[in-house]
CSV table of C-alpha atoms in Angstrom, one decimal:
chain,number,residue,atom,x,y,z
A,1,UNK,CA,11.8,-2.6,-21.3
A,2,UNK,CA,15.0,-3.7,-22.7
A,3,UNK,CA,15.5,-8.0,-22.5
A,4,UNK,CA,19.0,-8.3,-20.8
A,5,UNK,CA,21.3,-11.0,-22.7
A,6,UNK,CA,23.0,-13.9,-20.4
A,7,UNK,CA,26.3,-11.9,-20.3
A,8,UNK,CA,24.3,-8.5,-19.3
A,9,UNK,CA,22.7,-10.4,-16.8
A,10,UNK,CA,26.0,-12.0,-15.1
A,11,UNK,CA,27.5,-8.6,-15.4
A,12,UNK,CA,24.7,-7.2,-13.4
A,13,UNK,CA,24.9,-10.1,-10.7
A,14,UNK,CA,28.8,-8.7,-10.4
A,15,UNK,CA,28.3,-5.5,-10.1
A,16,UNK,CA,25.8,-6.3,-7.6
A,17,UNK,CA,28.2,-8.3,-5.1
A,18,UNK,CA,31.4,-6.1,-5.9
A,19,UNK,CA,30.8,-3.0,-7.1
A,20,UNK,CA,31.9,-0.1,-7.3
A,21,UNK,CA,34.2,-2.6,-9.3
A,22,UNK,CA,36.0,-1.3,-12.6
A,23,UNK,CA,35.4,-2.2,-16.4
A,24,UNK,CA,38.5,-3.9,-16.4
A,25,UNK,CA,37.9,-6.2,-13.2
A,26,UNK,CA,34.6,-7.3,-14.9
A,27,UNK,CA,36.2,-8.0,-17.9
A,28,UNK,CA,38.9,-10.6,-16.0
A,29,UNK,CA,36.0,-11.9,-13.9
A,30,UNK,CA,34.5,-13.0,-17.4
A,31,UNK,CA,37.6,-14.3,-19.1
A,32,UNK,CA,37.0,-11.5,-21.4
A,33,UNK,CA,38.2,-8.2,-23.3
A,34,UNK,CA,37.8,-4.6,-21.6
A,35,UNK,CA,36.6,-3.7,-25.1
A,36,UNK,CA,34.6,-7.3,-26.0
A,37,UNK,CA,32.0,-5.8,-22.7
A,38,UNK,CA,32.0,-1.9,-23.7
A,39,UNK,CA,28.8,-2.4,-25.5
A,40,UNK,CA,27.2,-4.4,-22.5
A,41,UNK,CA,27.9,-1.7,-19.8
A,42,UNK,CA,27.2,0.8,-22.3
A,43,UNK,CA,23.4,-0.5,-22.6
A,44,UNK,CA,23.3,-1.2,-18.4
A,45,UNK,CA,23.9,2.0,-18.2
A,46,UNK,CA,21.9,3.8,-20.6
A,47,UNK,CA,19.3,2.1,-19.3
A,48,UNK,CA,19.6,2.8,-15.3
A,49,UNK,CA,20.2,-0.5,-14.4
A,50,UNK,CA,24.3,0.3,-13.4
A,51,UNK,CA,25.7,3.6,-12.4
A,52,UNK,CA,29.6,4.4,-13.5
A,53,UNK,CA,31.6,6.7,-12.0
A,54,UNK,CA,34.8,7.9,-13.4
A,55,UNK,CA,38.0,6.4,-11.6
A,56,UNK,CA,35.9,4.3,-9.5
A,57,UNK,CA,33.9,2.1,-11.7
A,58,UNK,CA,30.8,1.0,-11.8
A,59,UNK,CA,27.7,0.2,-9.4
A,60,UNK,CA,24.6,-1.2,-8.9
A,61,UNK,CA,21.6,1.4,-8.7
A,62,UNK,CA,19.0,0.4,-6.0
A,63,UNK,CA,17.2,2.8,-6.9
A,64,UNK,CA,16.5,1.8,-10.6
A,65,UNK,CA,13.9,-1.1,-10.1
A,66,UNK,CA,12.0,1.2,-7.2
A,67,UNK,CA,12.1,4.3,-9.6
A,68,UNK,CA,10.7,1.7,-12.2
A,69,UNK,CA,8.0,0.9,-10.3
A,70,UNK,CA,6.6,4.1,-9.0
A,71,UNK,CA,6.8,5.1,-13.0
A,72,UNK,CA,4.7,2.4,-13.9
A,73,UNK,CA,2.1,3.1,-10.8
A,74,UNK,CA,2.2,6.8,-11.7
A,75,UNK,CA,1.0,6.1,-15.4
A,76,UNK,CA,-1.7,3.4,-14.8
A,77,UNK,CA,-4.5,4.6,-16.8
A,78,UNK,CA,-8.0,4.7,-16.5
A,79,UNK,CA,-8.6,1.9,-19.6
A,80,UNK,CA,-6.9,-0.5,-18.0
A,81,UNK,CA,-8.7,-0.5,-15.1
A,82,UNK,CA,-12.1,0.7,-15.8
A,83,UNK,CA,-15.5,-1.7,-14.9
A,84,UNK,CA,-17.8,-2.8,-16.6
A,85,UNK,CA,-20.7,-0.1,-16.7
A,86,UNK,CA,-24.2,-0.5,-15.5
A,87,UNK,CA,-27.1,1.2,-18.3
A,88,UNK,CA,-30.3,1.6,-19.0
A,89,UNK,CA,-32.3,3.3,-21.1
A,90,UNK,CA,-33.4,7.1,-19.8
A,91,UNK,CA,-36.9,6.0,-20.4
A,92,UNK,CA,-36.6,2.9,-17.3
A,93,UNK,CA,-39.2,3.1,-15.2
A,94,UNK,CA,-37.8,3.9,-11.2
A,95,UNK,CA,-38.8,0.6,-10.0
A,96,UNK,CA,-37.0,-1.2,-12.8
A,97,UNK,CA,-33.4,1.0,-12.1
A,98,UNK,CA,-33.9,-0.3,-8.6
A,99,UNK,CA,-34.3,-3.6,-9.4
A,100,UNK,CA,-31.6,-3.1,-11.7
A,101,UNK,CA,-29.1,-1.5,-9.6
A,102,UNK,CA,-29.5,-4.9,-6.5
A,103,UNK,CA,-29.4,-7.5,-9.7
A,104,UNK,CA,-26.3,-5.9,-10.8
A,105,UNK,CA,-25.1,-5.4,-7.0
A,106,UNK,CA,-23.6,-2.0,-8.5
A,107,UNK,CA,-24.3,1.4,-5.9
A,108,UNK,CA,-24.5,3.9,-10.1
A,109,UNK,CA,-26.7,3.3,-13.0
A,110,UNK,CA,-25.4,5.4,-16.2
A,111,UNK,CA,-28.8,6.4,-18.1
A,112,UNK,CA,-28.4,6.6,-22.4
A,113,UNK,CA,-30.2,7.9,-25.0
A,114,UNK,CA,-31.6,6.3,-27.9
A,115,UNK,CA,-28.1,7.0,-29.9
A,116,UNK,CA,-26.5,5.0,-27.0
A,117,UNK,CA,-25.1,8.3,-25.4
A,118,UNK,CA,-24.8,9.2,-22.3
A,119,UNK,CA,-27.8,11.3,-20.9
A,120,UNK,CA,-27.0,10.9,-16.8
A,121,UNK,CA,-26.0,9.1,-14.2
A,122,UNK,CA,-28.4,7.4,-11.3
A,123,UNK,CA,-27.0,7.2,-7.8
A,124,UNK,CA,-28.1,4.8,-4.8
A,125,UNK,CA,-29.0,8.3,-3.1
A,126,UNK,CA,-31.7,9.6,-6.0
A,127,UNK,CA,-33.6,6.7,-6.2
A,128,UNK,CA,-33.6,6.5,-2.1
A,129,UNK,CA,-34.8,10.3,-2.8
A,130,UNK,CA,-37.5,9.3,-5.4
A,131,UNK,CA,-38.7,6.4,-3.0
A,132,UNK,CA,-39.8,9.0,-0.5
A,133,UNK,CA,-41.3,11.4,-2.9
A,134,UNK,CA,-44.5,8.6,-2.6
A,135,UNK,CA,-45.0,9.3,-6.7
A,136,UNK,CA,-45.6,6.1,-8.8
A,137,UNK,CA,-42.0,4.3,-9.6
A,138,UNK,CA,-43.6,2.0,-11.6
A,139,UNK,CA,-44.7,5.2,-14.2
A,140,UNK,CA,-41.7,7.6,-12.9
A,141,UNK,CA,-38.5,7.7,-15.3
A,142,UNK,CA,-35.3,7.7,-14.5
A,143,UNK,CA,-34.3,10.9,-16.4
A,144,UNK,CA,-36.7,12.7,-14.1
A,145,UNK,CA,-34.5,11.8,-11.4
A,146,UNK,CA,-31.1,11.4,-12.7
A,147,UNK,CA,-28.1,13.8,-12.6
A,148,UNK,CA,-27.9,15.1,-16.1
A,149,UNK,CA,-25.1,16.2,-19.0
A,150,UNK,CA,-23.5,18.3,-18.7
A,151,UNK,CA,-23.5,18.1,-14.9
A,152,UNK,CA,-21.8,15.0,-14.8
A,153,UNK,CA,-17.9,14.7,-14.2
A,154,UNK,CA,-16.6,12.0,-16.6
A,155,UNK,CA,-13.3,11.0,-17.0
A,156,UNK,CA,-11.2,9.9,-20.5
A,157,UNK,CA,-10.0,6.6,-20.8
A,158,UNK,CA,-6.1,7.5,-21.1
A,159,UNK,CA,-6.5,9.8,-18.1
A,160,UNK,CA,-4.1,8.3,-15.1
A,161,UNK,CA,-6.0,6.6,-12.5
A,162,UNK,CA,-4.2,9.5,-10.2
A,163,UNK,CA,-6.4,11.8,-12.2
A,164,UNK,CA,-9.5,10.0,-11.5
A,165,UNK,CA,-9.4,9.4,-7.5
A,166,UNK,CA,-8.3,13.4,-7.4
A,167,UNK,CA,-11.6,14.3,-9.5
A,168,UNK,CA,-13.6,12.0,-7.0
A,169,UNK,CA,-12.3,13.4,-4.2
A,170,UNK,CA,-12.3,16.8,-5.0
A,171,UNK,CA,-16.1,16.8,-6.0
A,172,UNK,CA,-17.2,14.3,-3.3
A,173,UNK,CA,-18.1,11.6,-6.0
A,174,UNK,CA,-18.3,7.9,-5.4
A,175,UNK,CA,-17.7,6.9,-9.4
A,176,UNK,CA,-17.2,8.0,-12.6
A,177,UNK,CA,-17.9,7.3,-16.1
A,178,UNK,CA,-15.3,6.8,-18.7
A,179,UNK,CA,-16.2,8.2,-21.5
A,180,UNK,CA,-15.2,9.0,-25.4
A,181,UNK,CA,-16.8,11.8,-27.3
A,182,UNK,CA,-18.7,11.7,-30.2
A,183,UNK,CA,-16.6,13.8,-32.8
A,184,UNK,CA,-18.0,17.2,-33.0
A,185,UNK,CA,-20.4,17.1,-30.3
A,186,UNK,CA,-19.6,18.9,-27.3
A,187,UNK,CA,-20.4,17.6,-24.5
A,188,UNK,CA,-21.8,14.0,-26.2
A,189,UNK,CA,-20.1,11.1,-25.2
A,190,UNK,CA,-20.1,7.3,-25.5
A,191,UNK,CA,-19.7,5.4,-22.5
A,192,UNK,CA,-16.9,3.1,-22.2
A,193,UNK,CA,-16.8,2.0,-18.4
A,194,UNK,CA,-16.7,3.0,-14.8
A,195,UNK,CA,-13.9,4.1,-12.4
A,196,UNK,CA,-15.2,3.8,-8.6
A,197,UNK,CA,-13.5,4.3,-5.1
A,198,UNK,CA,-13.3,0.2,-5.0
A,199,UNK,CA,-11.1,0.6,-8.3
A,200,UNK,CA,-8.7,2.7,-6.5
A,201,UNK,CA,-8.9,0.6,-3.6
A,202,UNK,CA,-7.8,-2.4,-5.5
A,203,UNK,CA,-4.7,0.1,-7.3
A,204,UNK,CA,-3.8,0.8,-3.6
A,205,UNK,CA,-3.6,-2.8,-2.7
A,206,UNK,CA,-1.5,-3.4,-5.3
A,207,UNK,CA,1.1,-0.6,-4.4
A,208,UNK,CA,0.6,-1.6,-1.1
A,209,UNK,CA,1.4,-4.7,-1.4
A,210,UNK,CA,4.3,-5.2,-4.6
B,1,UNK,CA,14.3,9.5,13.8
B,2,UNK,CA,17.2,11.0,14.8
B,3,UNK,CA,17.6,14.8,14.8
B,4,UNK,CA,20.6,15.6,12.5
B,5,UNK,CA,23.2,18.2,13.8
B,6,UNK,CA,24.2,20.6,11.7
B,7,UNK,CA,27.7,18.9,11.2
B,8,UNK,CA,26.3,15.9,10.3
B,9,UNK,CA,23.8,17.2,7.7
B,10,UNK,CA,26.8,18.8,5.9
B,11,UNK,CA,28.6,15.5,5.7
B,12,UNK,CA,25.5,14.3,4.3
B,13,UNK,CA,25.6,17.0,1.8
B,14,UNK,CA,29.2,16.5,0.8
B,15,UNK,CA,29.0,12.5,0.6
B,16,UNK,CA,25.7,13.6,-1.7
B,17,UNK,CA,27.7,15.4,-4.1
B,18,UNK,CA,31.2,13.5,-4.0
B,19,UNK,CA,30.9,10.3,-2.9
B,20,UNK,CA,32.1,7.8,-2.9
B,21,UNK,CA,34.3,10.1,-0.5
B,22,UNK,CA,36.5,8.7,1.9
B,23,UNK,CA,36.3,9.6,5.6
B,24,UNK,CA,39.7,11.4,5.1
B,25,UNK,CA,39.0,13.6,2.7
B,26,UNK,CA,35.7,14.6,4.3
B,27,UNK,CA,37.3,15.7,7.0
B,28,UNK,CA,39.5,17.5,5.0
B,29,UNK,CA,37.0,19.5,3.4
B,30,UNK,CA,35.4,20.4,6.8
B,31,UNK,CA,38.8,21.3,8.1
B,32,UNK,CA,38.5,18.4,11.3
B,33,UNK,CA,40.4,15.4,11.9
B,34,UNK,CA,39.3,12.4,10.6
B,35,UNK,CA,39.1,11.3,14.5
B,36,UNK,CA,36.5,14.1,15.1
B,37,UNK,CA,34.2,13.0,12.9
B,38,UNK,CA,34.0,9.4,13.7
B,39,UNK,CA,31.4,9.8,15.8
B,40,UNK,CA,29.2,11.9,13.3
B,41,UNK,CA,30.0,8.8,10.8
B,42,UNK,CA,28.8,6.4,12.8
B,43,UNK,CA,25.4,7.7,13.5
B,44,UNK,CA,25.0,8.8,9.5
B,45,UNK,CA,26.0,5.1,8.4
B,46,UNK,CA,23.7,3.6,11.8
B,47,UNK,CA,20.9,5.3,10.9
B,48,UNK,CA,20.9,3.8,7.3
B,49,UNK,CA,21.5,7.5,5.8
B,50,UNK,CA,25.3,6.5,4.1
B,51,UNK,CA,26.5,3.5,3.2
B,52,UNK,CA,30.5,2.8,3.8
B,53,UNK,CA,32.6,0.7,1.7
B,54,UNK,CA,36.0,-0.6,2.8
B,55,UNK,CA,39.0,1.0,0.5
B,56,UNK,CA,36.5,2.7,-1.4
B,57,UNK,CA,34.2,5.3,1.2
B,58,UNK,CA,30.9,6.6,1.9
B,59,UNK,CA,28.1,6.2,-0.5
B,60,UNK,CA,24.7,8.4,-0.1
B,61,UNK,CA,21.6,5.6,0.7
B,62,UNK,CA,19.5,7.2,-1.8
B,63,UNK,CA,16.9,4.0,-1.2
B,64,UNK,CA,17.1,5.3,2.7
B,65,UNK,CA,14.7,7.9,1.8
B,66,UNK,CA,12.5,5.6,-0.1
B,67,UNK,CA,12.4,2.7,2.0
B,68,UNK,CA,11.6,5.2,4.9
B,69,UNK,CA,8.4,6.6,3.0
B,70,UNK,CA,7.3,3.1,2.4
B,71,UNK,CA,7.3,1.6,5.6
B,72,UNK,CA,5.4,4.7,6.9
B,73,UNK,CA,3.1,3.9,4.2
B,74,UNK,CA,3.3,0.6,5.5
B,75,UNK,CA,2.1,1.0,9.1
B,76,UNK,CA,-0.3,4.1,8.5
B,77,UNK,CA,-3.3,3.1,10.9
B,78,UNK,CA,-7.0,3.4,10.9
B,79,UNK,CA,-6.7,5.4,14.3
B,80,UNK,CA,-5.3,8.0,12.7
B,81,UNK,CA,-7.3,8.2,9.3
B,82,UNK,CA,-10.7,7.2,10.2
B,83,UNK,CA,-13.6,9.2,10.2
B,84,UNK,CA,-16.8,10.2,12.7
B,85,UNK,CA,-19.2,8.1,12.6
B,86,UNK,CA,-23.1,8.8,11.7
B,87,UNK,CA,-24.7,6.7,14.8
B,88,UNK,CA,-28.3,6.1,15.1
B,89,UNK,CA,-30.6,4.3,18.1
B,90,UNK,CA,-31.5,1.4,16.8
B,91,UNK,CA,-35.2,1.8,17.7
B,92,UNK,CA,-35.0,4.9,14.8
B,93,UNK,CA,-38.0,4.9,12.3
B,94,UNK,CA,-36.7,4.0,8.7
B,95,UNK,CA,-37.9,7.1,7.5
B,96,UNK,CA,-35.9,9.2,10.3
B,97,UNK,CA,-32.6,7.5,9.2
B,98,UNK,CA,-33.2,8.1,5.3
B,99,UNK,CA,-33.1,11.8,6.2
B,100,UNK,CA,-30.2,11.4,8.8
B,101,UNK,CA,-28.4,9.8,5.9
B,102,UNK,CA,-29.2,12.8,3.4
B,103,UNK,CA,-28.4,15.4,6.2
B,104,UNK,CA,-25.0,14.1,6.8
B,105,UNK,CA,-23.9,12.7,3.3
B,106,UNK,CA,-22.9,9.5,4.3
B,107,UNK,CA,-23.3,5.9,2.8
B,108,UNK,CA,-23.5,3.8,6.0
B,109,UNK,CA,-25.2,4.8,9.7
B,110,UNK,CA,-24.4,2.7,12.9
B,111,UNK,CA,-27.2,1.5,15.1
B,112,UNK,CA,-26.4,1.5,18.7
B,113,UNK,CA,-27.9,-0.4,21.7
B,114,UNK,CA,-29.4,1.4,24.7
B,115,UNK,CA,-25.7,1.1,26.5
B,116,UNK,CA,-24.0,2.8,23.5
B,117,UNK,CA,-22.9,-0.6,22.4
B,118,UNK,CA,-22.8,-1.2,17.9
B,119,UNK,CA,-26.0,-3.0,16.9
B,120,UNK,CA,-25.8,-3.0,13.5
B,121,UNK,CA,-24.8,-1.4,10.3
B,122,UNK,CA,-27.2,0.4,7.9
B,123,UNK,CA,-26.3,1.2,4.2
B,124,UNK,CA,-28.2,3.2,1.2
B,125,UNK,CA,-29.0,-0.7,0.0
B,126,UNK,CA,-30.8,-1.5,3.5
B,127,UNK,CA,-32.8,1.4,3.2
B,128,UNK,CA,-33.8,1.7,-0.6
B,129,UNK,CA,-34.9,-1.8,0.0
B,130,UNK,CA,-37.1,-0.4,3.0
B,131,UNK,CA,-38.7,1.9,0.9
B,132,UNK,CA,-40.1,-0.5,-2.1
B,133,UNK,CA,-41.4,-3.0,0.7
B,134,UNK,CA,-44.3,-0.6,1.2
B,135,UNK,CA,-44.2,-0.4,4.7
B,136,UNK,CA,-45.1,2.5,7.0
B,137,UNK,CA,-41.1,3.9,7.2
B,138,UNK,CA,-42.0,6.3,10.2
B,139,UNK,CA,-42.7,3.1,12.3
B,140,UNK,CA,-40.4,0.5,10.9
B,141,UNK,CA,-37.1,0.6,13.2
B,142,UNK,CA,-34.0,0.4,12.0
B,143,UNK,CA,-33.0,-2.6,14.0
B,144,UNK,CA,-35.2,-4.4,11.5
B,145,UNK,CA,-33.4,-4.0,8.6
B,146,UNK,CA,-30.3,-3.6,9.7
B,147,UNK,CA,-27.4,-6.0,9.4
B,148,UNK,CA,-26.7,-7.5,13.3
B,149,UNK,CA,-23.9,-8.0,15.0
B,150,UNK,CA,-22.3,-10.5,15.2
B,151,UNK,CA,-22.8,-10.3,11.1
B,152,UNK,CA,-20.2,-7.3,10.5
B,153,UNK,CA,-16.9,-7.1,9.3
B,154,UNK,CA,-15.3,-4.6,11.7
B,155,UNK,CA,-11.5,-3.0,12.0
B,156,UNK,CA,-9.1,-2.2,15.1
B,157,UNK,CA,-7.6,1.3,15.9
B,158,UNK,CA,-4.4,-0.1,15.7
B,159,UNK,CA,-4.7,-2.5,12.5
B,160,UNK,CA,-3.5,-0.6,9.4
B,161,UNK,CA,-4.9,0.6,6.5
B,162,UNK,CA,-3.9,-1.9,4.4
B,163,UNK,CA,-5.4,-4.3,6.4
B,164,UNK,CA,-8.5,-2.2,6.1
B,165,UNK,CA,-8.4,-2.4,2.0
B,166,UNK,CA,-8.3,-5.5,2.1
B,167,UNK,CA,-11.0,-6.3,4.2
B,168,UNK,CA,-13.1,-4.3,2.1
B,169,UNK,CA,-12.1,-5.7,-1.1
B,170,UNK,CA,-12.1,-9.0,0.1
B,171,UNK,CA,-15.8,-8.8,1.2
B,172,UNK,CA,-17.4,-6.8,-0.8
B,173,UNK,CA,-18.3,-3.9,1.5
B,174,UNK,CA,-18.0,0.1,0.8
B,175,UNK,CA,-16.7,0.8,4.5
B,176,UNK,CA,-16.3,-0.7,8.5
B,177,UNK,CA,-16.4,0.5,11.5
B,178,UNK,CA,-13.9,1.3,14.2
B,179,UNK,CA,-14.4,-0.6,16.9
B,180,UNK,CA,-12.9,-1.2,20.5
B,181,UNK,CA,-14.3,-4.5,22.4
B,182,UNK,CA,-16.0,-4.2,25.3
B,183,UNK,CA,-13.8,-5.8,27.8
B,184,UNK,CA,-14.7,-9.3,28.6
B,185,UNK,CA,-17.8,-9.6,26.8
B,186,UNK,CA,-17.1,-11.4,23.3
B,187,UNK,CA,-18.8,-9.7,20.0
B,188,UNK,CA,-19.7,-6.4,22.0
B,189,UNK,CA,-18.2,-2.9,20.5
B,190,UNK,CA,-18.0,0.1,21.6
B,191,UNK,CA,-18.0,2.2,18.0
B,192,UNK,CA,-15.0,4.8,17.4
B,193,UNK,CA,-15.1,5.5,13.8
B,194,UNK,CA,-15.2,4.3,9.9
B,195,UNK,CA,-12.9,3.8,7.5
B,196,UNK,CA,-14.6,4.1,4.2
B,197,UNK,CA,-13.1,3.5,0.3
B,198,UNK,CA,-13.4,7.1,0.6
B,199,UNK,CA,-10.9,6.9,3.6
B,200,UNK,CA,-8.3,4.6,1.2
B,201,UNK,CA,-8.5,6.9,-2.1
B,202,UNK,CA,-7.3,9.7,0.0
B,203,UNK,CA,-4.3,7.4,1.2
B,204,UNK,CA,-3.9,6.3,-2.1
B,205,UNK,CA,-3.5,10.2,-3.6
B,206,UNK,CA,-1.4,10.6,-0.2
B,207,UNK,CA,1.4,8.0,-1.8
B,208,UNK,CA,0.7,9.0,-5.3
B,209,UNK,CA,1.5,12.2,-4.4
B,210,UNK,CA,4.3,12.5,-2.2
């Protein structure tokens, strides 16, 4: 974003109430040279902010500040609005991820490994699945339970958050990680964050509401 | 909306690709008088579609478009997005509703009362929380772990879904139901739906997309 000087500023508030207005009429409306402004109107309207027409002058575009902002919605990414992710270790005993999961008031646990990487993700739904299977969740792992690599749909943290809500819609998914992977490992990733339906609720609140 | 006639979606057309264009040479260009098209101006400048400027012409609204998506963003309403809603008796066993919540894929069921009326709300939470209290699930009833009315945030059919995201976000809850009060009986609802974050992700892809 270019930072308009006073006199590109004023010109803009002309063009605004006049326009289209000529080069010249600006010029007298500023006590200045047709030539002293070319380099002003030459930046407003490199930069969208004026349109110029020849033998007709110059005018505001609308459109510019709406176009602006539908640019900047379209490329929010997904590291700029990721949470904070929920872990434990594969090895957590059932009863603990539950525990876990209402501390943390969170509805996905991601599981690790002992490198730190991702090894699966623990939904709401398989540990309400594991509670009915009447085994011992005290001695049960989550790794026995948990959706594992490479079955997991993750997303990348410069994806756009457009990306993300069409990969959770498409596959019927409530969250997903954002992740990094570990150079030459296919498939092995660090986890960086979450991106859930609440995220995109919150980026639609915000469109909704600019 | 007004229906264009042909006419007037050529003058659209020409004032798209010449203008500013005066009503003159319009006409000229459609071989009419400049008195025969007056009519055809007036509706095209009315309806916010060109924009007329005295000694100058008509301009194409290019924001009319725009500003036309964006309040039908605006006033999109739960009626018309939500979705069915998985309704139990309230007098279910636990156990039944855990696999009434795996059969249908949801996140939340709705108790009713014996008159049909909403009792309560019953998430994954509710019921994982069941489960660990060791208690027989195929004679607990839902009604006792439920959350009661008057103890849920519920929407209108005709509120929008904006209104809806933000009651979400603002109180920390995945979804609410649709609901249509009883008629003079305060805090009773008949249930017609649910609008989840699932519900505002697809409205959110909707704008991203369009």
């Amino acid at each position: 974003m270019i930072k308009l000087t006073e006199r590109q500023d004023k010109i803009l508030q002309i063009v605004k109430q006049n326009g289209p207005i000529t080069g010249q009429e600006i010029a007298v409306k500023l006590s200045l040279t047709r030539a002293a402004l070319r380099p002003d109107l030459a930046i407003l309207t490199m930069s969208g902010k004026l349109d110029a027409r020849p033998r007709v002058g110059y005018f505001f575009n609308e459109n510019y500040e709406v176009k602006r902002q539908a640019e900047k919605f379209l490329h929010q990414q997904v590291i700029d609005y990721k949470a904070h992710p929920i872990v434990v270790d594969k090895s957590t005993a059932v009863y603990d991820a539950i525990v876990q999961l209402f501390l943390e008031d969170v509805g996905t646990l991601y599981a690790v490994d002992s490198r730190g990487h991702l090894a699966g993700v623990v939904s709401r739904k398989d540990l309400l699945r594991a509670t009915l299977g009447n085994k011992n969740l005290h001695e049960l792992p989550v790794s026995v339970i948990m959706t594992r690599m490479p079955n997991i749909f993750t997303i990348r943290p410069d994806a756009t958050l457009l990306e993300a809500a069409k990969k959770m819609i498409d596959n019927h998914i409530d969250s997903l990680p954002v992740v990094k992977e570990v150079e030459e490992q296919r498939n092995t990733y660090f986890l960086l964050g979450r991106i859930t339906k609440t995220t995109i609720t919150r980026a639609y609140l915000e469109i909704m509401e600019r």
